Coordinates of C-alpha atoms and ligand atoms in Angstrom, one line a residue:
M88 CA 6.3 4.7 1.0
Q89 CA 6.7 7.9 3.2
G90 CA 10.6 8.8 2.3
S91 CA 12.1 9.7 6.1
P92 CA 12.6 8.0 9.3
G93 CA 10.8 9.5 12.8
H94 CA 12.0 10.7 15.6
D95 CA 10.2 11.6 18.9
N96 CA 10.0 16.0 19.3
G97 CA 13.7 16.4 18.0
V98 CA 15.2 13.6 20.8
E99 CA 15.9 10.3 19.1
A100 CA 14.1 7.1 20.9
R101 CA 15.1 3.7 21.6
T102 CA 15.2 1.7 18.5
E103 CA 13.9 -2.1 19.2
I104 CA 13.4 -4.3 16.8
L105 CA 10.0 -5.9 16.7
A106 CA 11.0 -8.4 13.9
R107 CA 13.5 -8.6 11.1
S108 CA 13.9 -11.6 8.4
N109 CA 15.7 -12.2 5.3
T110 CA 13.4 -12.4 2.1
P111 CA 14.3 -13.4 -1.5
H112 CA 13.2 -9.6 -1.7
G113 CA 15.7 -8.0 1.0
E114 CA 15.4 -7.6 4.8
I115 CA 12.1 -7.0 5.9
A116 CA 12.2 -5.4 9.6
L117 CA 9.4 -4.0 12.4
R118 CA 10.9 -1.5 14.3
R119 CA 9.9 0.5 17.6
R120 CA 11.2 3.7 18.3
G121 CA 8.9 5.4 21.0
D122 CA 5.1 4.9 20.2
V123 CA 6.6 5.0 16.8
I124 CA 5.7 1.9 14.5
E125 CA 8.3 1.7 11.3
L126 CA 8.1 -0.6 8.5
I127 CA 11.5 -1.5 6.8
V128 CA 11.7 -2.8 3.2
N129 CA 15.1 -4.5 1.2
G130 CA 16.6 -2.8 3.7
V131 CA 15.3 0.6 3.7
F132 CA 13.2 2.8 5.9
A133 CA 9.8 2.3 3.6
M134 CA 6.8 4.2 6.4
D135 CA 5.5 4.8 9.7
S136 CA 3.6 5.3 11.8
T137 CA 4.0 9.0 12.5
Q138 CA 2.2 10.7 9.6
V139 CA -0.7 8.4 7.6
T140 CA -2.9 10.6 6.3
S141 CA -2.1 9.4 2.6
E142 CA -2.3 5.9 3.2
V143 CA -6.2 6.4 4.9
D144 CA -6.5 9.0 1.9
L145 CA -5.9 5.8 -0.6
A146 CA -8.5 3.7 1.3
D147 CA -11.5 6.5 1.2
A148 CA -10.6 6.7 -2.5
A149 CA -12.1 3.6 -2.5
G150 CA -15.6 5.1 -1.8
E151 CA -18.1 5.5 1.2
R152 CA -19.6 1.7 1.3
P153 CA -16.2 -0.2 -0.4
G154 CA -17.0 -3.4 -2.1
V155 CA -14.8 -6.4 -2.8
V156 CA -11.3 -4.1 -2.9
V157 CA -8.1 -5.5 -3.4
V158 CA -4.8 -4.0 -1.4
G159 CA -1.4 -4.2 -3.2
G160 CA 0.9 -4.2 -0.6
L161 CA -0.3 -4.5 3.3
G162 CA 3.0 -2.4 5.3
L163 CA 2.1 -1.3 8.7
G164 CA -1.6 -1.9 7.8
Y165 CA -3.2 1.2 7.7
T166 CA -5.0 1.8 4.1
A167 CA -6.8 -2.3 5.0
A168 CA -7.6 -1.1 8.6
R169 CA -9.1 2.4 6.9
L170 CA -10.7 0.3 4.8
L171 CA -12.5 -2.1 7.1
A172 CA -14.0 0.6 9.5
N173 CA -15.5 2.5 6.0
G174 CA -17.3 -1.0 6.0
A175 CA -15.6 -2.7 3.0
R176 CA -17.2 -6.4 2.1
F177 CA -14.1 -8.0 1.2
M178 CA -10.6 -7.5 0.7
H179 CA -7.7 -9.6 -0.9
V180 CA -4.5 -8.0 0.8
V181 CA -1.6 -8.7 -1.3
E182 CA 1.6 -8.8 0.0
L183 CA 5.5 -9.8 -2.0
A184 CA 7.4 -10.5 1.9
R185 CA 5.8 -13.5 3.8
P186 CA 7.0 -12.9 6.9
L187 CA 5.0 -9.3 7.3
I188 CA 2.1 -11.7 6.4
D189 CA 2.9 -14.0 9.7
W190 CA 3.9 -11.2 11.8
A191 CA 0.5 -9.9 11.0
V192 CA -1.3 -13.0 12.3
A193 CA 1.2 -13.4 14.8
G194 CA -0.1 -10.0 16.3
V195 CA 3.1 -8.5 16.2
T196 CA 1.5 -4.7 15.8
E197 CA -2.0 -4.5 17.3
Q198 CA -3.2 -2.4 13.6
L199 CA -1.6 -5.7 11.8
Q200 CA -3.5 -8.2 14.0
L201 CA -6.6 -6.6 13.2
V202 CA -6.5 -6.9 9.5
A203 CA -5.3 -10.0 9.7
H204 CA -7.7 -11.5 11.9
D205 CA -10.9 -9.4 10.5
P206 CA -12.8 -12.0 8.4
R207 CA -13.5 -9.9 5.5
V208 CA -9.9 -9.9 5.0
R209 CA -8.0 -12.9 2.8
L210 CA -4.3 -12.6 2.9
H211 CA -2.3 -13.4 0.0
H212 CA 1.4 -13.8 -0.2
A213 CA 2.1 -12.8 -3.8
D214 CA 3.5 -10.1 -6.4
I215 CA 0.6 -8.6 -7.4
A216 CA 2.0 -7.6 -10.6
E217 CA 1.7 -11.3 -11.0
W218 CA -1.7 -11.9 -8.8
L219 CA -3.7 -9.5 -10.4
P220 CA -3.7 -10.4 -14.3
R221 CA -4.6 -14.6 -13.0
R222 CA -7.6 -13.6 -11.3
E223 CA -10.6 -13.4 -13.1
E224 CA -13.6 -12.4 -10.8
S225 CA -13.6 -8.1 -11.0
F226 CA -13.5 -6.2 -7.8
D227 CA -15.0 -2.7 -6.9
A228 CA -11.6 -1.0 -6.2
I229 CA -8.0 -2.1 -6.7
L230 CA -5.6 0.0 -4.4
L231 CA -1.9 0.0 -4.9
D232 CA 0.8 1.2 -2.8
V233 CA 3.7 -1.4 -2.8
D234 CA 6.2 1.1 -4.0
N235 CA 7.1 5.0 -4.3
G236 CA 6.1 5.5 -7.4
P237 CA 7.7 5.0 -11.2
G238 CA 10.4 7.1 -10.7
F239 CA 11.9 6.1 -7.2
L240 CA 11.5 2.3 -6.7
I241 CA 12.6 0.1 -3.5
H242 CA 12.1 -2.9 -5.4
D243 CA 13.5 -2.6 -9.0
H244 CA 10.7 -5.5 -10.3
N245 CA 8.2 -3.1 -9.4
A246 CA 8.3 -0.8 -12.5
R247 CA 6.6 -3.2 -14.0
V248 CA 3.3 -2.3 -12.1
Y249 CA 3.4 1.3 -13.8
A250 CA 3.6 0.2 -17.2
A251 CA 1.6 1.0 -19.9
D252 CA 0.4 -3.1 -20.3
W253 CA 0.3 -4.2 -16.8
L254 CA -2.1 -1.0 -16.0
A255 CA -4.6 -1.6 -18.8
S256 CA -4.6 -5.8 -17.3
A257 CA -5.4 -4.2 -13.8
V258 CA -8.1 -1.9 -15.8
D259 CA -9.6 -4.7 -16.7
R260 CA -10.1 -6.7 -13.4
L261 CA -11.9 -3.7 -12.2
A262 CA -15.8 -3.9 -12.3
P263 CA -18.0 -1.3 -14.3
G264 CA -18.1 1.8 -12.3
G265 CA -14.9 0.3 -10.3
V266 CA -11.7 2.5 -9.0
L267 CA -7.4 2.1 -9.6
V268 CA -6.1 3.9 -7.2
I269 CA -2.2 4.6 -7.0
W270 CA -0.2 6.1 -4.2
C271 CA 3.0 7.8 -5.0
E272 CA 5.6 9.6 -2.9
S273 CA 5.6 12.5 -5.4
P274 CA 3.5 13.8 -8.3
S275 CA 4.5 11.9 -11.6
P276 CA 3.3 12.7 -14.6
D277 CA 4.5 9.3 -16.4
L278 CA 2.0 7.3 -14.7
A279 CA -0.6 10.4 -15.0
L280 CA 0.4 9.7 -19.1
A281 CA 0.1 6.4 -18.7
L282 CA -3.3 6.1 -16.9
A283 CA -4.6 8.4 -19.4
A284 CA -4.7 6.2 -22.5
L285 CA -6.8 4.2 -20.8
G286 CA -9.5 6.5 -18.7
E287 CA -10.2 10.0 -17.0
V288 CA -7.5 10.0 -14.1
T289 CA -7.8 12.3 -11.4
E290 CA -5.1 13.6 -9.4
R291 CA -5.1 14.4 -5.4
V292 CA -1.7 15.5 -4.2
V293 CA -1.9 15.2 -0.3
T294 CA 0.7 17.4 1.3
V295 CA 2.2 15.8 4.7
E296 CA 4.4 17.5 7.2
R297 CA 7.3 14.8 8.9
E298 CA 9.6 16.1 10.6
G299 CA 9.4 19.9 9.6
R300 CA 9.8 18.9 6.3
I301 CA 7.0 19.2 3.5
F302 CA 6.2 16.0 1.1
D303 CA 3.9 16.5 -1.4
Y304 CA 2.7 12.5 -2.0
A305 CA 0.2 11.9 -5.4
L306 CA -2.9 9.7 -5.5
Y307 CA -3.8 8.7 -9.0
L308 CA -7.5 7.6 -9.7
L309 CA -9.5 5.7 -12.5
R310 CA -12.8 5.0 -12.7
R311 CA -13.8 2.3 -15.2
D312 CA -16.3 3.5 -17.2
D313 CA -20.3 2.7 -15.2
T314 CA -21.4 1.3 -18.8
S315 CA -18.3 -1.1 -20.0
Ligands
SAM603 C1 4.3 1.2 2.1 S1 3.7 -0.7 2.8 C2 1.6 -0.5 2.1 C3 1.8 0.9 3.1 C4 0.5 0.3 3.4 N1 -0.6 0.9 2.5 C5 0.1 1.1 4.7 O1 -1.3 1.7 5.3 O2 0.7 0.4 5.7 C6 4.2 -1.1 0.8 C7 4.2 -2.8 1.0 O3 4.0 -3.0 -0.1 C8 4.8 -4.6 -0.2 N2 5.5 -5.1 -1.5 C9 6.0 -4.2 -2.1 N3 6.0 -5.0 -3.7 C10 5.2 -5.3 -3.6 C11 4.6 -6.8 -4.9 N4 4.9 -6.5 -6.3 N5 3.8 -7.0 -4.3 C12 2.8 -6.8 -3.4 N6 3.4 -6.0 -1.9 C13 4.7 -5.7 -1.9 C14 6.1 -4.7 1.4 O4 6.5 -5.4 1.1 C15 5.3 -3.4 2.2 O5 4.6 -4.1 2.8

C-alpha cells in the first residue's frame, strides 16, 4: 500500500472507473487517471502505478532465479510480474478480493492480464492468513504485501499476519535457505522484533518520491537456515 493518490504533473486528470465491486471486505476498485492506474482497497486508496520501486524490490528479494514463490496480495500485479520476468519457476498468488482476480483474468489492465495468464501462476481467492498455514509443501520465497504494516492497517483482520505466531507458521513453510519478505509503508520496529525472534532479519528502507513527497517504505527479510 503506498499512501497517497497520484496526479499528473500537478494537473488533476479525469478519473475513470475501470471496475468496481463491493466485497465482504469492503469496496475494491480499479481507476484510471490519465496514464496512471489506481487500486482502491476497502474503500481507500491503496496504490497506483506511478512509483512501484518497492513492489519490484519485494520481488527481487526472492533472489535471481526464484523457485516456487507465494505472493500475498495481487494488487496491480507489479511484484508478481517482476517475479515472472526474473524467471520464477512457479507462483501462488493469494488474493482476498475475488473481483480483482476476475478482473485480472478478464484483462482489465495489461499488467494483471499478463500475470493471470502466465502458465507459471496460480491465482487463489483466499486470505493469506488462513491459506498459508494450511499448506503442506514448502516454498522458496513468501512475499507479503497485503496491507500497510502492523501500525497502519487497511483491513483490521490483517493484524494477524504480523503477529509472532503467524510469522512463525510462515517461516515453517519455508524451504531451507528460503526467504520471508514483508513490505511495510514505514519502518516497523515491532515487526523487526517479532521476526528477530525467528531468525536473522534484514531491514531494507526503500526511499521513494511521490508527488514531491518522500516516503520511506521498508522491506523485512528473514532467511531460513540452510541446514534446518
Ligand atoms: C498493495 S496491494 C499489493 C500490491 C502488489 N505488491 C503489487 O505489486 O501490485 C495489497 C493487495 O492485498 C490484498 N489483500 C489484503 N488483505 C489480504 C489478505 N489477508 N490475504 C490476501 N490478500 C489480501 C488486497 O486486496 C490487495 O490486492
